[in-house]
Each structure stands twice: as C-alpha cells, then as structure tokens.
Amino acid sequence: MTSPLPCPSPASVLDLAPVVPVVVLSDPADAVPLARALVAGGLPAIEVTLRTPAAPEAIRAVATEVPDAVVGAGTVITPEQVDACVAAGARFLVSPGWTEALLTAMRGSGVPFLPGVSTTSEVVALLERGVREMKFFPAQAAGGTAYLRSLAGPLPQARFCPTGGIGAATAAEYLALPNVGCVGGSWMVPADAVAAGDWARIEELARAAAGLRGAGGTSR
Ligand SMILES: O=C(O)C(=O)C[C@H](O)[C@H](O)COP(=O)(O)O
C-alpha cells in the first residue's frame, strides 16, 4: 500500500530532522495546532503514537491540514496498524520493537520505517534482513549513549533514533554520536501544555530542541 498523499515519503526517517517529537494525543482536535507549533519551532517530523484511540484521526488531520509537517505513526506493533496508519496518511512508521510479521508489513507499506531494538542481537538480526535504520528503545534504560557508542565499533552500518528517557539536557550527547541520525522524545510536548492548549510554549520548546544539532555535534 502506498501513501494516499501527493507529497512523497521521505527516503529516511533518520535524516528528516535531528529531533522527532513523540506525541500522545487524547483529543484529535489538538493535532493540527500542535503540529503547527512544532513546525513553527523547526521540528517538521512528528511521531503520533498509537497509544490513544485519537491517533488515526490525529494523523489524518495533520497529513491533510499541515502540509509542512511530516507526520508518522509510533507504537506500531501489528501489521493491521501498519495498513491503518498509512491509509490515514502516515509518512513513516516507528515501532518500539519488532517481529518478522511486523517487519514484513512495514517493508510492504511503501513508507520508511524504524523497527525498535534494545540489544545487539536484535541489531544484527535486522542487519541480516537488510535493515540498517532502527529505533533504539528505551534508550536511557537500555544503556544510553555508552551502549550506542559501543555498538558503533563492531556495527557501524547500523544507525539509530534513540528514544525513551531523553530530554533537553541529554539529547545533544546522543546527537554527537556517529551512529545516531536523530533522537525522539516527548520533552518538547509536555502533557500539561497540550491540555492547556499552550501552543506558544510548545513552539518555544521545539525551537530549543531544533537547535540541538549545532550545539551537540555534527557527525552522522
Ligand atoms: O510509544 C512508543 O512507541 C514508544 O516506543 C515509547 C516512546 O517513544 C517513548 O516513550 C517516548 O519517550 P519519552 O521521551 O521518554 O516520553
């Protein structure tokens, strides 16, 4: 299945933006103003997690109403979700972990994807299947920058989007690693700001996050 959108899908999720906001929405009506704030702050790639029933409608709204955003789906764990998200307009897919069935569905989706890994063997298994770009989850709990730095020696062909427990203070350290393409996180979309509709605060946090690449390093 291919994206119904006229805009092409990105070639790589890792090269879209240095920071990918991970969004949990309970009200789909928040999706468009939130996405506009993130885009205005310099973060066009947005991962809407499937943790809430609002997610498909939120993805559809951003895909159709915020053309400067590149909206993707997160927490994708079944082949059915792959199809539903792409049909809703998701232009990339992210999972916290992977299975053969999920990988097959993601490969067939027509959009780029990041299967999740947290161990060396999972990384090797994905490389064996021709997948070089992955989500490293839960990044802080699974070993953080020290773990990723250790992987870069024997497995330099693997590139990661670490996510989970990363904040404004630690993101730059991840971005300075040679095997990190981007980092994901929710620190620029605090739940209380979303609940209050404080889009200006989210735009400000996004702007600070968007500036991290220069502050933290330039290597990829
Ligand atoms: O929902 C998913 O698909 C996940 O895999 C988990 C999220 O990516 C992280 O929970 C975001 O991490 P925080 O920045 O610590 O909030």
JSON list of N, CA and C in Angstrom, two decimals, residues 120-154:
[
{"chain": "A", "resi": 120, "resn": "THR", "atom": "N", "xyz": [22.09, -6.00, 21.09]},
{"chain": "A", "resi": 120, "resn": "THR", "atom": "CA", "xyz": [23.00, -6.21, 19.96]},
{"chain": "A", "resi": 120, "resn": "THR", "atom": "C", "xyz": [22.47, -7.28, 19.01]},
{"chain": "A", "resi": 121, "resn": "SER", "atom": "N", "xyz": [21.92, -8.35, 19.57]},
{"chain": "A", "resi": 121, "resn": "SER", "atom": "CA", "xyz": [21.43, -9.43, 18.70]},
{"chain": "A", "resi": 121, "resn": "SER", "atom": "C", "xyz": [20.27, -8.97, 17.82]},
{"chain": "A", "resi": 122, "resn": "GLU", "atom": "N", "xyz": [19.42, -8.11, 18.37]},
{"chain": "A", "resi": 122, "resn": "GLU", "atom": "CA", "xyz": [18.31, -7.58, 17.55]},
{"chain": "A", "resi": 122, "resn": "GLU", "atom": "C", "xyz": [18.86, -6.72, 16.41]},
{"chain": "A", "resi": 123, "resn": "VAL", "atom": "N", "xyz": [19.91, -5.96, 16.71]},
{"chain": "A", "resi": 123, "resn": "VAL", "atom": "CA", "xyz": [20.53, -5.13, 15.67]},
{"chain": "A", "resi": 123, "resn": "VAL", "atom": "C", "xyz": [21.09, -6.03, 14.57]},
{"chain": "A", "resi": 124, "resn": "VAL", "atom": "N", "xyz": [21.81, -7.07, 14.98]},
{"chain": "A", "resi": 124, "resn": "VAL", "atom": "CA", "xyz": [22.41, -7.99, 14.00]},
{"chain": "A", "resi": 124, "resn": "VAL", "atom": "C", "xyz": [21.31, -8.68, 13.17]},
{"chain": "A", "resi": 125, "resn": "ALA", "atom": "N", "xyz": [20.23, -9.06, 13.83]},
{"chain": "A", "resi": 125, "resn": "ALA", "atom": "CA", "xyz": [19.14, -9.71, 13.11]},
{"chain": "A", "resi": 125, "resn": "ALA", "atom": "C", "xyz": [18.53, -8.78, 12.06]},
{"chain": "A", "resi": 126, "resn": "LEU", "atom": "N", "xyz": [18.39, -7.51, 12.39]},
{"chain": "A", "resi": 126, "resn": "LEU", "atom": "CA", "xyz": [17.85, -6.56, 11.41]},
{"chain": "A", "resi": 126, "resn": "LEU", "atom": "C", "xyz": [18.85, -6.32, 10.27]},
{"chain": "A", "resi": 127, "resn": "LEU", "atom": "N", "xyz": [20.12, -6.21, 10.60]},
{"chain": "A", "resi": 127, "resn": "LEU", "atom": "CA", "xyz": [21.14, -6.04, 9.54]},
{"chain": "A", "resi": 127, "resn": "LEU", "atom": "C", "xyz": [21.09, -7.24, 8.59]},
{"chain": "A", "resi": 128, "resn": "GLU", "atom": "N", "xyz": [20.94, -8.43, 9.16]},
{"chain": "A", "resi": 128, "resn": "GLU", "atom": "CA", "xyz": [20.85, -9.65, 8.35]},
{"chain": "A", "resi": 128, "resn": "GLU", "atom": "C", "xyz": [19.67, -9.57, 7.37]},
{"chain": "A", "resi": 129, "resn": "ARG", "atom": "N", "xyz": [18.63, -8.83, 7.78]},
{"chain": "A", "resi": 129, "resn": "ARG", "atom": "CA", "xyz": [17.44, -8.69, 6.93]},
{"chain": "A", "resi": 129, "resn": "ARG", "atom": "C", "xyz": [17.49, -7.42, 6.08]},
{"chain": "A", "resi": 130, "resn": "GLY", "atom": "N", "xyz": [18.65, -6.78, 6.04]},
{"chain": "A", "resi": 130, "resn": "GLY", "atom": "CA", "xyz": [18.83, -5.62, 5.17]},
{"chain": "A", "resi": 130, "resn": "GLY", "atom": "C", "xyz": [18.32, -4.32, 5.74]},
{"chain": "A", "resi": 131, "resn": "VAL", "atom": "N", "xyz": [18.00, -4.29, 7.02]},
{"chain": "A", "resi": 131, "resn": "VAL", "atom": "CA", "xyz": [17.51, -3.05, 7.65]},
{"chain": "A", "resi": 131, "resn": "VAL", "atom": "C", "xyz": [18.64, -2.41, 8.44]},
{"chain": "A", "resi": 132, "resn": "ARG", "atom": "N", "xyz": [18.96, -1.17, 8.12]},
{"chain": "A", "resi": 132, "resn": "ARG", "atom": "CA", "xyz": [20.08, -0.50, 8.77]},
{"chain": "A", "resi": 132, "resn": "ARG", "atom": "C", "xyz": [19.67, 0.64, 9.67]},
{"chain": "A", "resi": 133, "resn": "GLU", "atom": "N", "xyz": [18.41, 1.03, 9.60]},
{"chain": "A", "resi": 133, "resn": "GLU", "atom": "CA", "xyz": [17.95, 2.17, 10.40]},
{"chain": "A", "resi": 133, "resn": "GLU", "atom": "C", "xyz": [16.94, 1.68, 11.42]},
{"chain": "A", "resi": 134, "resn": "MET", "atom": "N", "xyz": [17.16, 2.03, 12.67]},
{"chain": "A", "resi": 134, "resn": "MET", "atom": "CA", "xyz": [16.37, 1.46, 13.77]},
{"chain": "A", "resi": 134, "resn": "MET", "atom": "C", "xyz": [16.11, 2.50, 14.84]},
{"chain": "A", "resi": 135, "resn": "LYS", "atom": "N", "xyz": [15.06, 2.21, 15.60]},
{"chain": "A", "resi": 135, "resn": "LYS", "atom": "CA", "xyz": [14.83, 2.98, 16.83]},
{"chain": "A", "resi": 135, "resn": "LYS", "atom": "C", "xyz": [15.55, 2.24, 17.95]},
{"chain": "A", "resi": 136, "resn": "PHE", "atom": "N", "xyz": [16.26, 2.94, 18.82]},
{"chain": "A", "resi": 136, "resn": "PHE", "atom": "CA", "xyz": [16.87, 2.33, 20.00]},
{"chain": "A", "resi": 136, "resn": "PHE", "atom": "C", "xyz": [16.00, 2.70, 21.18]},
{"chain": "A", "resi": 137, "resn": "PHE", "atom": "N", "xyz": [15.29, 1.71, 21.70]},
{"chain": "A", "resi": 137, "resn": "PHE", "atom": "CA", "xyz": [14.28, 1.95, 22.74]},
{"chain": "A", "resi": 137, "resn": "PHE", "atom": "C", "xyz": [14.32, 0.86, 23.79]},
{"chain": "A", "resi": 138, "resn": "PRO", "atom": "N", "xyz": [14.17, 1.18, 25.05]},
{"chain": "A", "resi": 138, "resn": "PRO", "atom": "CA", "xyz": [14.12, 2.52, 25.66]},
{"chain": "A", "resi": 138, "resn": "PRO", "atom": "C", "xyz": [15.55, 3.03, 25.91]},
{"chain": "A", "resi": 139, "resn": "ALA", "atom": "N", "xyz": [15.90, 4.09, 25.23]},
{"chain": "A", "resi": 139, "resn": "ALA", "atom": "CA", "xyz": [17.30, 4.49, 25.09]},
{"chain": "A", "resi": 139, "resn": "ALA", "atom": "C", "xyz": [18.05, 4.64, 26.43]},
{"chain": "A", "resi": 140, "resn": "GLN", "atom": "N", "xyz": [17.50, 5.41, 27.32]},
{"chain": "A", "resi": 140, "resn": "GLN", "atom": "CA", "xyz": [18.23, 5.63, 28.57]},
{"chain": "A", "resi": 140, "resn": "GLN", "atom": "C", "xyz": [18.30, 4.35, 29.39]},
{"chain": "A", "resi": 141, "resn": "ALA", "atom": "N", "xyz": [17.18, 3.66, 29.50]},
{"chain": "A", "resi": 141, "resn": "ALA", "atom": "CA", "xyz": [17.13, 2.46, 30.33]},
{"chain": "A", "resi": 141, "resn": "ALA", "atom": "C", "xyz": [17.95, 1.32, 29.74]},
{"chain": "A", "resi": 142, "resn": "ALA", "atom": "N", "xyz": [18.10, 1.29, 28.40]},
{"chain": "A", "resi": 142, "resn": "ALA", "atom": "CA", "xyz": [18.79, 0.17, 27.75]},
{"chain": "A", "resi": 142, "resn": "ALA", "atom": "C", "xyz": [20.29, 0.39, 27.63]},
{"chain": "A", "resi": 143, "resn": "GLY", "atom": "N", "xyz": [20.80, 1.48, 28.15]},
{"chain": "A", "resi": 143, "resn": "GLY", "atom": "CA", "xyz": [22.26, 1.67, 28.12]},
{"chain": "A", "resi": 143, "resn": "GLY", "atom": "C", "xyz": [22.71, 3.03, 27.62]},
{"chain": "A", "resi": 144, "resn": "GLY", "atom": "N", "xyz": [21.79, 3.80, 27.10]},
{"chain": "A", "resi": 144, "resn": "GLY", "atom": "CA", "xyz": [22.10, 5.19, 26.76]},
{"chain": "A", "resi": 144, "resn": "GLY", "atom": "C", "xyz": [23.22, 5.37, 25.75]},
{"chain": "A", "resi": 145, "resn": "THR", "atom": "N", "xyz": [23.91, 6.47, 25.87]},
{"chain": "A", "resi": 145, "resn": "THR", "atom": "CA", "xyz": [24.96, 6.80, 24.89]},
{"chain": "A", "resi": 145, "resn": "THR", "atom": "C", "xyz": [26.13, 5.82, 24.97]},
{"chain": "A", "resi": 146, "resn": "ALA", "atom": "N", "xyz": [26.39, 5.29, 26.15]},
{"chain": "A", "resi": 146, "resn": "ALA", "atom": "CA", "xyz": [27.51, 4.34, 26.28]},
{"chain": "A", "resi": 146, "resn": "ALA", "atom": "C", "xyz": [27.24, 3.09, 25.45]},
{"chain": "A", "resi": 147, "resn": "TYR", "atom": "N", "xyz": [26.01, 2.65, 25.47]},
{"chain": "A", "resi": 147, "resn": "TYR", "atom": "CA", "xyz": [25.64, 1.44, 24.71]},
{"chain": "A", "resi": 147, "resn": "TYR", "atom": "C", "xyz": [25.78, 1.70, 23.20]},
{"chain": "A", "resi": 148, "resn": "LEU", "atom": "N", "xyz": [25.22, 2.82, 22.76]},
{"chain": "A", "resi": 148, "resn": "LEU", "atom": "CA", "xyz": [25.27, 3.14, 21.33]},
{"chain": "A", "resi": 148, "resn": "LEU", "atom": "C", "xyz": [26.71, 3.35, 20.86]},
{"chain": "A", "resi": 149, "resn": "ARG", "atom": "N", "xyz": [27.51, 3.97, 21.69]},
{"chain": "A", "resi": 149, "resn": "ARG", "atom": "CA", "xyz": [28.92, 4.18, 21.33]},
{"chain": "A", "resi": 149, "resn": "ARG", "atom": "C", "xyz": [29.62, 2.83, 21.18]},
{"chain": "A", "resi": 150, "resn": "SER", "atom": "N", "xyz": [29.28, 1.90, 22.04]},
{"chain": "A", "resi": 150, "resn": "SER", "atom": "CA", "xyz": [29.89, 0.55, 21.96]},
{"chain": "A", "resi": 150, "resn": "SER", "atom": "C", "xyz": [29.46, -0.18, 20.69]},
{"chain": "A", "resi": 151, "resn": "LEU", "atom": "N", "xyz": [28.23, 0.04, 20.25]},
{"chain": "A", "resi": 151, "resn": "LEU", "atom": "CA", "xyz": [27.75, -0.62, 19.03]},
{"chain": "A", "resi": 151, "resn": "LEU", "atom": "C", "xyz": [28.44, -0.08, 17.77]},
{"chain": "A", "resi": 152, "resn": "ALA", "atom": "N", "xyz": [28.84, 1.18, 17.83]},
{"chain": "A", "resi": 152, "resn": "ALA", "atom": "CA", "xyz": [29.39, 1.82, 16.63]},
{"chain": "A", "resi": 152, "resn": "ALA", "atom": "C", "xyz": [30.68, 1.16, 16.17]},
{"chain": "A", "resi": 153, "resn": "GLY", "atom": "N", "xyz": [31.42, 0.52, 17.08]},
{"chain": "A", "resi": 153, "resn": "GLY", "atom": "CA", "xyz": [32.66, -0.16, 16.70]},
{"chain": "A", "resi": 153, "resn": "GLY", "atom": "C", "xyz": [32.41, -1.36, 15.82]},
{"chain": "A", "resi": 154, "resn": "PRO", "atom": "N", "xyz": [31.73, -2.39, 16.35]},
{"chain": "A", "resi": 154, "resn": "PRO", "atom": "CA", "xyz": [31.53, -3.60, 15.53]},
{"chain": "A", "resi": 154, "resn": "PRO", "atom": "C", "xyz": [30.43, -3.46, 14.48]}
]
